[in-house]
């Protein structure tokens, strides 16, 4: 093929490409202003997604929520491994048994007494040696009275007078106006959500900061 013929073929091909480009541009310019243009193509694209894929997309939980889905935590009941409960209580005068704090007089008449010797009244615990007096005192202080303590000091003084009934004997005993309680120690089961096991129990006499004389009478 001569040079003249090749130039003619190339020129013809170039003119043909320019013609196709012009037709495509005209077609696009003609269709773009029409409302809803491209809907058919979008529908066709949607049809190409399988039904399962659409379901998977629409069923995602919380994807458009403001907050993320809460994380489920394992059930656990927090609390101490062991604890002490006060199961009963009653007012109880805890005597100071040393000399100079107890008197008897009569029959009849009146009596006067004073504390002549100082000392200390301490809490007393019955039951297992595994339970300390301090732990029972703490439990009773929280659930019975804030005045309860492990011990109370008795000082000299505090004079008291009382009339004695005819033919009766009067008694005066100094001490602490405290409590006698029953206590129980428990251990929680497993995670603490399924009750507790009783591991020990007993009684205790617990003094308070309130001290004074107790009076009573007997026939002899």
Coordinates of C-alpha atoms in Angstrom, one line a residue:
X1 CA 0.0 0.0 0.0
X2 CA 1.4 3.4 -0.9
X3 CA 1.9 6.3 1.4
X4 CA -1.0 8.2 -0.2
X5 CA -3.4 5.3 0.4
X6 CA -2.3 4.9 4.1
X7 CA -2.9 8.6 4.7
X8 CA -6.4 8.3 3.2
X9 CA -7.3 5.3 5.5
X10 CA -6.0 7.0 8.6
X11 CA -7.9 10.2 7.8
X12 CA -11.1 8.3 7.2
X13 CA -10.7 6.4 10.6
X14 CA -10.1 9.7 12.4
X15 CA -13.2 11.3 10.9
X16 CA -15.3 8.2 11.9
X17 CA -14.1 8.4 15.6
X18 CA -14.9 12.1 15.7
X19 CA -18.3 11.4 14.4
X20 CA -19.0 8.8 17.1
X21 CA -17.8 11.2 19.8
X22 CA -20.1 13.9 18.5
X23 CA -23.1 11.6 18.5
X24 CA -22.4 10.4 22.0
X25 CA -22.1 14.0 23.3
X26 CA -25.3 15.1 21.7
X27 CA -27.2 12.1 23.1
X28 CA -25.9 12.8 26.7
X29 CA -26.8 16.5 26.4
X30 CA -30.3 15.6 25.2
X31 CA -31.1 13.1 28.1
X32 CA -29.5 14.7 31.2
X33 CA -32.2 17.4 31.8
X34 CA -35.1 14.9 31.8
X35 CA -36.5 14.2 35.4
X36 CA -35.8 10.7 36.6
X37 CA -32.9 10.2 34.3
X38 CA -30.7 7.3 35.5
X39 CA -33.6 5.6 37.5
X40 CA -33.6 2.7 35.2
X41 CA -29.9 2.2 35.6
X42 CA -30.1 2.5 39.4
X43 CA -32.9 -0.1 39.5
X44 CA -30.9 -2.4 37.4
X45 CA -28.0 -2.0 39.8
X46 CA -30.2 -2.8 42.8
X47 CA -31.6 -5.9 41.0
X48 CA -28.1 -7.1 40.7
X49 CA -27.8 -7.4 44.6
X50 CA -29.2 -10.7 45.7
X51 CA -32.2 -10.8 48.2
X52 CA -29.9 -12.4 50.9
X53 CA -27.4 -9.5 50.6
X54 CA -30.2 -6.9 51.0
X55 CA -31.5 -8.7 54.0
X56 CA -28.1 -8.8 55.6
X57 CA -27.6 -5.1 55.1
X58 CA -31.0 -4.1 56.5
X59 CA -30.8 -6.4 59.5
X60 CA -27.7 -5.0 61.0
X61 CA -28.5 -4.1 64.6
X62 CA -27.7 -0.6 65.9
X63 CA -25.8 0.5 62.8
X64 CA -27.8 3.8 62.7
X65 CA -28.3 4.2 66.5
X66 CA -26.6 7.0 68.5
X67 CA -25.3 4.5 71.0
X68 CA -23.6 1.2 70.5
X69 CA -25.3 -2.0 71.5
X70 CA -24.7 -2.7 75.2
X71 CA -22.1 -5.4 76.1
X72 CA -23.6 -8.2 78.2
X73 CA -21.6 -8.7 81.3
X74 CA -21.4 -12.0 83.3
X75 CA -23.7 -12.1 86.3
X76 CA -21.8 -11.5 89.5
X77 CA -23.0 -10.4 93.0
X78 CA -20.3 -8.4 94.6
X79 CA -19.8 -8.5 98.4
X80 CA -17.5 -9.7 101.2
X81 CA -16.6 -13.3 101.3
X82 CA -17.6 -13.5 105.0
X83 CA -19.6 -11.3 107.3
X84 CA -21.3 -11.2 110.7
X85 CA -25.0 -10.5 111.4
X86 CA -26.5 -9.6 114.7
X87 CA -29.5 -11.9 115.0
X88 CA -30.9 -10.7 118.3
X89 CA -30.3 -8.1 121.0
X90 CA -31.5 -7.1 124.4
X91 CA -30.6 -4.5 127.0
X92 CA -28.1 -5.8 129.5
X93 CA -26.3 -4.2 132.4
X94 CA -22.7 -5.5 132.3
X95 CA -21.4 -5.4 135.9
X96 CA -18.0 -4.3 137.0
X97 CA -17.2 -7.1 139.3
X98 CA -14.1 -5.7 141.1
X99 CA -14.3 -4.4 144.7
X100 CA -15.7 -1.0 145.3
X101 CA -18.5 -1.2 142.7
X102 CA -21.0 -3.5 144.4
X103 CA -23.0 -2.9 147.7
X104 CA -25.8 -4.5 149.7
X105 CA -27.7 -2.9 152.6
X106 CA -30.9 -3.3 154.6
X107 CA -33.4 -4.4 155.6
X108 CA -35.2 -1.3 154.9
X109 CA -33.9 2.2 155.2
X110 CA -31.7 3.8 152.5
X111 CA -28.3 3.2 151.0
X112 CA -25.7 5.4 149.4
X113 CA -22.8 4.1 147.3
X114 CA -19.8 5.5 145.3
X115 CA -17.3 3.9 142.9
X116 CA -14.1 3.6 144.9
X117 CA -11.9 1.7 142.4
X118 CA -11.4 2.3 138.7
X119 CA -11.2 -0.4 136.1
X120 CA -12.2 -1.5 132.6
X121 CA -15.3 -3.5 131.3
X122 CA -14.5 -5.3 128.0
X123 CA -16.7 -7.1 125.5
X124 CA -17.0 -10.8 125.9
X125 CA -17.6 -13.2 123.0
X126 CA -18.8 -16.8 123.2
X127 CA -18.4 -19.2 120.3
X128 CA -15.6 -20.2 118.0
X129 CA -12.2 -18.7 118.4
X130 CA -12.2 -17.9 114.7
X131 CA -14.4 -14.9 115.4
X132 CA -12.7 -11.9 117.0
X133 CA -14.4 -9.7 119.5
X134 CA -13.6 -6.7 117.4
X135 CA -15.5 -8.1 114.4
X136 CA -18.6 -8.6 116.5
X137 CA -18.3 -5.1 118.0
X138 CA -18.1 -3.6 114.5
X139 CA -21.2 -5.4 113.4
X140 CA -23.2 -4.5 116.5
X141 CA -22.0 -0.9 116.4
X142 CA -23.4 -0.6 112.9
X143 CA -26.7 -2.4 113.4
X144 CA -27.5 -2.0 117.2
X145 CA -26.0 1.2 118.6
X146 CA -23.1 3.5 117.8
X147 CA -22.4 3.7 121.6
X148 CA -21.1 0.1 121.6
X149 CA -17.4 -0.3 122.0
X150 CA -14.8 -3.0 122.7
X151 CA -14.3 -1.7 126.2
X152 CA -15.3 1.1 128.6
X153 CA -13.3 2.7 131.4
X154 CA -14.8 3.0 134.9
X155 CA -13.5 5.9 137.0
X156 CA -13.9 6.5 140.7
X157 CA -16.8 8.7 142.0
X158 CA -20.4 8.7 140.8
X159 CA -22.3 8.6 144.1
X160 CA -25.8 7.2 144.1
X161 CA -28.5 6.9 146.8
X162 CA -31.7 4.8 146.9
X163 CA -34.5 4.0 149.5
X164 CA -34.9 0.4 150.5
X165 CA -38.4 -1.2 150.9
X166 CA -39.4 -2.3 154.4
X167 CA -37.9 -5.7 155.3
X168 CA -36.0 -5.9 152.0
X169 CA -32.4 -5.7 151.2
X170 CA -31.1 -3.3 148.6
X171 CA -28.4 -4.0 146.1
X172 CA -26.3 -1.5 144.0
X173 CA -24.1 -2.7 141.2
X174 CA -22.1 -0.4 139.0
X175 CA -21.5 -1.2 135.4
X176 CA -22.2 -0.4 131.7
X177 CA -25.7 -0.2 130.3
X178 CA -24.8 -2.4 127.3
X179 CA -26.3 -5.2 125.2
X180 CA -26.4 -8.9 125.1
X181 CA -26.5 -10.1 121.5
X182 CA -26.6 -13.2 119.4
X183 CA -24.4 -13.2 116.3
X184 CA -23.9 -15.4 113.2
X185 CA -21.0 -15.6 110.8
X186 CA -21.8 -16.4 107.1
X187 CA -19.8 -17.2 104.0
X188 CA -21.3 -16.5 100.6
X189 CA -21.7 -19.3 98.1
X190 CA -20.0 -19.1 94.7
X191 CA -20.5 -15.8 93.0
X192 CA -22.6 -14.6 96.0
X193 CA -25.9 -14.7 94.1
X194 CA -27.1 -18.0 95.6
X195 CA -27.3 -17.5 99.3
X196 CA -24.8 -18.1 102.1
X197 CA -23.5 -20.8 104.4
X198 CA -23.6 -20.4 108.2
X199 CA -20.1 -21.1 109.5
X200 CA -20.3 -20.0 113.1
X201 CA -22.6 -18.4 115.8
X202 CA -22.6 -17.4 119.4
X203 CA -23.4 -14.7 121.9
X204 CA -21.7 -11.6 123.2
X205 CA -22.0 -9.0 126.0
X206 CA -21.1 -5.6 124.6
X207 CA -20.5 -2.5 126.8
X208 CA -21.5 1.0 125.8
X209 CA -20.2 4.4 126.9
X210 CA -23.2 4.8 129.2
X211 CA -22.3 3.7 132.8
X212 CA -24.1 3.8 136.1
X213 CA -25.7 2.0 139.1
X214 CA -28.2 -0.8 138.9
X215 CA -30.5 -1.2 141.9
X216 CA -32.6 -4.2 142.9
X217 CA -34.0 -5.8 146.1
X218 CA -34.1 -9.2 147.6
X219 CA -35.8 -10.8 150.7
X220 CA -32.5 -11.7 152.3

